[in-house]
GROMACS .gro file of C-alpha atoms in nm:
model
  234
    1UNK     CA    1  -4.137  -0.181   0.334
    2UNK     CA    2  -3.939  -0.244   0.025
    3UNK     CA    3  -3.608  -0.360   0.078
    4UNK     CA    4  -3.488  -0.179  -0.238
    5UNK     CA    5  -3.522   0.147  -0.178
    6UNK     CA    6  -3.252   0.138   0.051
    7UNK     CA    7  -3.046   0.034  -0.279
    8UNK     CA    8  -2.798   0.339  -0.433
    9UNK     CA    9  -2.914   0.484  -0.753
   10UNK     CA   10  -2.774   0.284  -1.070
   11UNK     CA   11  -2.578   0.591  -1.211
   12UNK     CA   12  -2.375   0.514  -0.886
   13UNK     CA   13  -2.350   0.216  -0.924
   14UNK     CA   14  -2.215   0.212  -1.249
   15UNK     CA   15  -1.950   0.537  -1.185
   16UNK     CA   16  -1.878   0.318  -0.858
   17UNK     CA   17  -1.785   0.003  -1.081
   18UNK     CA   18  -1.592   0.221  -1.334
   19UNK     CA   19  -1.363   0.364  -1.047
   20UNK     CA   20  -1.314   0.061  -0.941
   21UNK     CA   21  -1.203  -0.137  -1.225
   22UNK     CA   22  -0.969   0.142  -1.268
   23UNK     CA   23  -0.791   0.096  -0.947
   24UNK     CA   24  -0.800  -0.278  -0.932
   25UNK     CA   25  -0.617  -0.284  -1.301
   26UNK     CA   26  -0.357  -0.055  -1.146
   27UNK     CA   27  -0.302  -0.214  -0.853
   28UNK     CA   28  -0.235  -0.557  -1.019
   29UNK     CA   29  -0.078  -0.433  -1.332
   30UNK     CA   30   0.288  -0.416  -1.196
   31UNK     CA   31   0.232  -0.767  -0.995
   32UNK     CA   32   0.085  -0.956  -1.319
   33UNK     CA   33   0.391  -0.823  -1.538
   34UNK     CA   34   0.715  -0.850  -1.318
   35UNK     CA   35   0.539  -1.230  -1.211
   36UNK     CA   36   0.408  -1.314  -1.528
   37UNK     CA   37   0.760  -1.213  -1.701
   38UNK     CA   38   0.981  -1.434  -1.382
   39UNK     CA   39   0.742  -1.709  -1.507
   40UNK     CA   40   0.759  -1.729  -1.859
   41UNK     CA   41   1.161  -1.689  -1.843
   42UNK     CA   42   1.188  -1.879  -1.502
   43UNK     CA   43   1.418  -1.643  -1.446
   44UNK     CA   44   1.420  -1.390  -1.111
   45UNK     CA   45   1.478  -1.058  -1.392
   46UNK     CA   46   1.346  -0.727  -1.369
   47UNK     CA   47   1.351  -0.518  -1.668
   48UNK     CA   48   1.363  -0.131  -1.648
   49UNK     CA   49   1.041   0.011  -1.654
   50UNK     CA   50   0.674  -0.147  -1.635
   51UNK     CA   51   0.649  -0.016  -2.028
   52UNK     CA   52   0.930  -0.221  -2.115
   53UNK     CA   53   0.718  -0.526  -2.047
   54UNK     CA   54   0.590  -0.404  -2.393
   55UNK     CA   55   0.942  -0.610  -2.531
   56UNK     CA   56   0.862  -0.902  -2.385
   57UNK     CA   57   0.648  -1.201  -2.323
   58UNK     CA   58   0.388  -0.945  -2.146
   59UNK     CA   59   0.310  -0.719  -2.406
   60UNK     CA   60  -0.043  -0.852  -2.523
   61UNK     CA   61  -0.054  -0.809  -2.110
   62UNK     CA   62   0.067  -0.482  -2.094
   63UNK     CA   63  -0.128  -0.368  -2.416
   64UNK     CA   64  -0.465  -0.470  -2.289
   65UNK     CA   65  -0.426  -0.349  -1.952
   66UNK     CA   66  -0.341   0.032  -2.076
   67UNK     CA   67  -0.665   0.004  -2.300
   68UNK     CA   68  -0.889  -0.155  -2.048
   69UNK     CA   69  -0.769   0.159  -1.838
   70UNK     CA   70  -0.796   0.380  -2.097
   71UNK     CA   71  -1.152   0.266  -2.170
   72UNK     CA   72  -1.277   0.258  -1.789
   73UNK     CA   73  -1.131   0.671  -1.796
   74UNK     CA   74  -1.301   0.741  -2.111
   75UNK     CA   75  -1.690   0.600  -2.012
   76UNK     CA   76  -1.603   0.763  -1.656
   77UNK     CA   77  -1.942   1.013  -1.547
   78UNK     CA   78  -1.952   1.227  -1.250
   79UNK     CA   79  -1.925   1.574  -1.310
   80UNK     CA   80  -1.812   1.759  -1.571
   81UNK     CA   81  -1.441   1.853  -1.463
   82UNK     CA   82  -1.390   1.488  -1.377
   83UNK     CA   83  -1.562   1.359  -1.714
   84UNK     CA   84  -1.337   1.571  -1.955
   85UNK     CA   85  -0.985   1.533  -1.736
   86UNK     CA   86  -1.123   1.141  -1.726
   87UNK     CA   87  -1.166   1.142  -2.117
   88UNK     CA   88  -0.850   1.299  -2.164
   89UNK     CA   89  -0.656   1.051  -1.899
   90UNK     CA   90  -0.837   0.806  -2.091
   91UNK     CA   91  -0.687   0.884  -2.433
   92UNK     CA   92  -0.313   0.900  -2.326
   93UNK     CA   93  -0.393   0.539  -2.145
   94UNK     CA   94  -0.468   0.397  -2.466
   95UNK     CA   95  -0.156   0.631  -2.656
   96UNK     CA   96   0.078   0.471  -2.397
   97UNK     CA   97  -0.030   0.142  -2.496
   98UNK     CA   98   0.001   0.172  -2.860
   99UNK     CA   99   0.299   0.371  -2.934
  100UNK     CA  100   0.573   0.139  -2.721
  101UNK     CA  101   0.828   0.270  -2.553
  102UNK     CA  102   1.194   0.188  -2.692
  103UNK     CA  103   1.334   0.103  -2.336
  104UNK     CA  104   1.365  -0.296  -2.311
  105UNK     CA  105   1.353  -0.298  -2.713
  106UNK     CA  106   1.690  -0.512  -2.899
  107UNK     CA  107   1.915  -0.193  -3.061
  108UNK     CA  108   1.907  -0.326  -3.389
  109UNK     CA  109   1.552  -0.309  -3.429
  110UNK     CA  110   1.499   0.006  -3.337
  111UNK     CA  111   1.453   0.284  -3.624
  112UNK     CA  112   1.346   0.633  -3.672
  113UNK     CA  113   1.016   0.591  -3.630
  114UNK     CA  114   1.043   0.361  -3.330
  115UNK     CA  115   1.212   0.629  -3.165
  116UNK     CA  116   0.937   0.901  -3.259
  117UNK     CA  117   0.649   0.661  -3.114
  118UNK     CA  118   0.910   0.614  -2.813
  119UNK     CA  119   0.895   1.029  -2.772
  120UNK     CA  120   0.487   1.012  -2.797
  121UNK     CA  121   0.510   0.720  -2.528
  122UNK     CA  122   0.669   0.927  -2.311
  123UNK     CA  123   0.509   1.227  -2.330
  124UNK     CA  124   0.159   1.074  -2.297
  125UNK     CA  125   0.302   0.871  -1.996
  126UNK     CA  126   0.391   1.178  -1.822
  127UNK     CA  127   0.093   1.340  -1.878
  128UNK     CA  128  -0.152   1.041  -1.823
  129UNK     CA  129   0.072   1.045  -1.452
  130UNK     CA  130  -0.012   1.416  -1.375
  131UNK     CA  131  -0.406   1.390  -1.483
  132UNK     CA  132  -0.423   1.089  -1.224
  133UNK     CA  133  -0.223   1.320  -0.941
  134UNK     CA  134  -0.472   1.542  -1.015
  135UNK     CA  135  -0.809   1.290  -0.955
  136UNK     CA  136  -0.603   1.295  -0.622
  137UNK     CA  137  -0.494   1.598  -0.526
  138UNK     CA  138  -0.795   1.819  -0.705
  139UNK     CA  139  -1.091   1.621  -0.732
  140UNK     CA  140  -1.122   1.315  -0.547
  141UNK     CA  141  -1.094   1.588  -0.230
  142UNK     CA  142  -1.417   1.840  -0.330
  143UNK     CA  143  -1.745   1.779  -0.187
  144UNK     CA  144  -1.937   1.519  -0.367
  145UNK     CA  145  -2.250   1.616  -0.668
  146UNK     CA  146  -2.494   1.617  -0.309
  147UNK     CA  147  -2.218   1.869  -0.124
  148UNK     CA  148  -2.076   1.672   0.122
  149UNK     CA  149  -1.739   1.682   0.166
  150UNK     CA  150  -1.537   1.350   0.223
  151UNK     CA  151  -1.395   1.265   0.570
  152UNK     CA  152  -1.050   1.399   0.645
  153UNK     CA  153  -0.869   1.068   0.666
  154UNK     CA  154  -1.001   1.066   0.306
  155UNK     CA  155  -0.853   1.349   0.218
  156UNK     CA  156  -0.535   1.301   0.370
  157UNK     CA  157  -0.530   0.911   0.170
  158UNK     CA  158  -0.616   1.059  -0.172
  159UNK     CA  159  -0.370   1.366  -0.091
  160UNK     CA  160  -0.043   1.114   0.043
  161UNK     CA  161  -0.159   0.902  -0.327
  162UNK     CA  162  -0.142   1.218  -0.532
  163UNK     CA  163   0.184   1.325  -0.367
  164UNK     CA  164   0.337   0.994  -0.448
  165UNK     CA  165   0.211   1.001  -0.746
  166UNK     CA  166   0.380   1.369  -0.772
  167UNK     CA  167   0.750   1.216  -0.614
  168UNK     CA  168   0.741   0.907  -0.841
  169UNK     CA  169   0.715   1.118  -1.174
  170UNK     CA  170   0.993   1.368  -0.992
  171UNK     CA  171   1.231   1.089  -0.913
  172UNK     CA  172   1.174   0.880  -1.254
  173UNK     CA  173   1.314   1.191  -1.465
  174UNK     CA  174   1.560   1.316  -1.175
  175UNK     CA  175   1.699   0.926  -1.237
  176UNK     CA  176   1.774   0.977  -1.634
  177UNK     CA  177   2.091   1.127  -1.502
  178UNK     CA  178   2.208   0.870  -1.318
  179UNK     CA  179   2.513   0.627  -1.512
  180UNK     CA  180   2.375   0.415  -1.750
  181UNK     CA  181   2.525   0.074  -1.560
  182UNK     CA  182   2.387   0.250  -1.211
  183UNK     CA  183   2.003   0.269  -1.409
  184UNK     CA  184   2.021  -0.099  -1.486
  185UNK     CA  185   2.136  -0.192  -1.218
  186UNK     CA  186   1.900  -0.035  -0.975
  187UNK     CA  187   1.570   0.013  -1.239
  188UNK     CA  188   1.501   0.310  -1.053
  189UNK     CA  189   1.229   0.352  -1.302
  190UNK     CA  190   1.088   0.083  -1.280
  191UNK     CA  191   1.042   0.138  -0.906
  192UNK     CA  192   0.895   0.494  -0.944
  193UNK     CA  193   0.606   0.401  -1.209
  194UNK     CA  194   0.513   0.067  -0.980
  195UNK     CA  195   0.456   0.347  -0.687
  196UNK     CA  196   0.250   0.611  -0.895
  197UNK     CA  197   0.032   0.317  -1.057
  198UNK     CA  198  -0.010   0.147  -0.700
  199UNK     CA  199  -0.082   0.469  -0.562
  200UNK     CA  200  -0.317   0.605  -0.841
  201UNK     CA  201  -0.508   0.248  -0.833
  202UNK     CA  202  -0.529   0.262  -0.403
  203UNK     CA  203  -0.692   0.585  -0.457
  204UNK     CA  204  -0.960   0.483  -0.709
  205UNK     CA  205  -1.022   0.165  -0.524
  206UNK     CA  206  -1.089   0.408  -0.184
  207UNK     CA  207  -1.310   0.676  -0.381
  208UNK     CA  208  -1.531   0.441  -0.574
  209UNK     CA  209  -1.613   0.284  -0.206
  210UNK     CA  210  -1.665   0.639  -0.049
  211UNK     CA  211  -1.863   0.721  -0.350
  212UNK     CA  212  -2.126   0.428  -0.339
  213UNK     CA  213  -2.147   0.498   0.074
  214UNK     CA  214  -2.218   0.834   0.007
  215UNK     CA  215  -2.515   0.774  -0.239
  216UNK     CA  216  -2.681   0.472  -0.020
  217UNK     CA  217  -2.993   0.632   0.063
  218UNK     CA  218  -3.000   0.654   0.494
  219UNK     CA  219  -3.319   0.449   0.637
  220UNK     CA  220  -3.539   0.681   0.819
  221UNK     CA  221  -3.607   0.582   1.136
  222UNK     CA  222  -3.924   0.394   1.239
  223UNK     CA  223  -4.220   0.617   1.403
  224UNK     CA  224  -4.314   0.517   1.708
  225UNK     CA  225  -4.666   0.556   1.807
  226UNK     CA  226  -4.723   0.743   2.149
  227UNK     CA  227  -4.768   0.587   2.469
  228UNK     CA  228  -5.152   0.613   2.572
  229UNK     CA  229  -5.220   0.843   2.865
  230UNK     CA  230  -5.507   0.737   3.080
  231UNK     CA  231  -5.776   0.959   3.093
  232UNK     CA  232  -5.730   1.221   3.414
  233UNK     CA  233  -6.069   1.165   3.626
  234UNK     CA  234  -6.317   1.478   3.638
   0.00000   0.00000   0.00000
């Protein structure tokens, strides 16, 4: 028997790698930004948001990571609803990278153009998180292209991840009503963004493994030869 006959098809491997790439960057980004900034400044300090690290020594890491996520999402191909939403999410991720937030920027350097870019950044970030929640709550819980539904435990996991993203967005928006000194001390936006990024990263990593398992052919059982019987005496 050909040992390669039980390998998953190349398309499934490619989609799995794209999902794994998106999820891995999502899981690593908050840790790399926070730890990298602390190592560079040699101070145990946190910024007000993940996007705020654009205005720190971690600018290239932030921009590069968001562009990488964007490219992964744009190149993601599975079936039409996910293809379209993945492309839109990818464009939004690149927009988040290229239009910096004004949060964390030196006040004396912020002009009208910067504020406009900050508004574009906020709208793109909100749209990106909303689409990532849609992947978890709607698309990941659907049956695969062969019509096989995901396991119940997987559905629960995806929905929890999607719910955490929605909760994080709601809490981040609500935190804007807090006094400035409280927001700078507690940093609710940073924690909410970190929670949302971790949730979407975990969901995409889990879905990448589920896709590969579903696409791997199950070996057919080896037929057994019937036991010969003695002829019946005449």
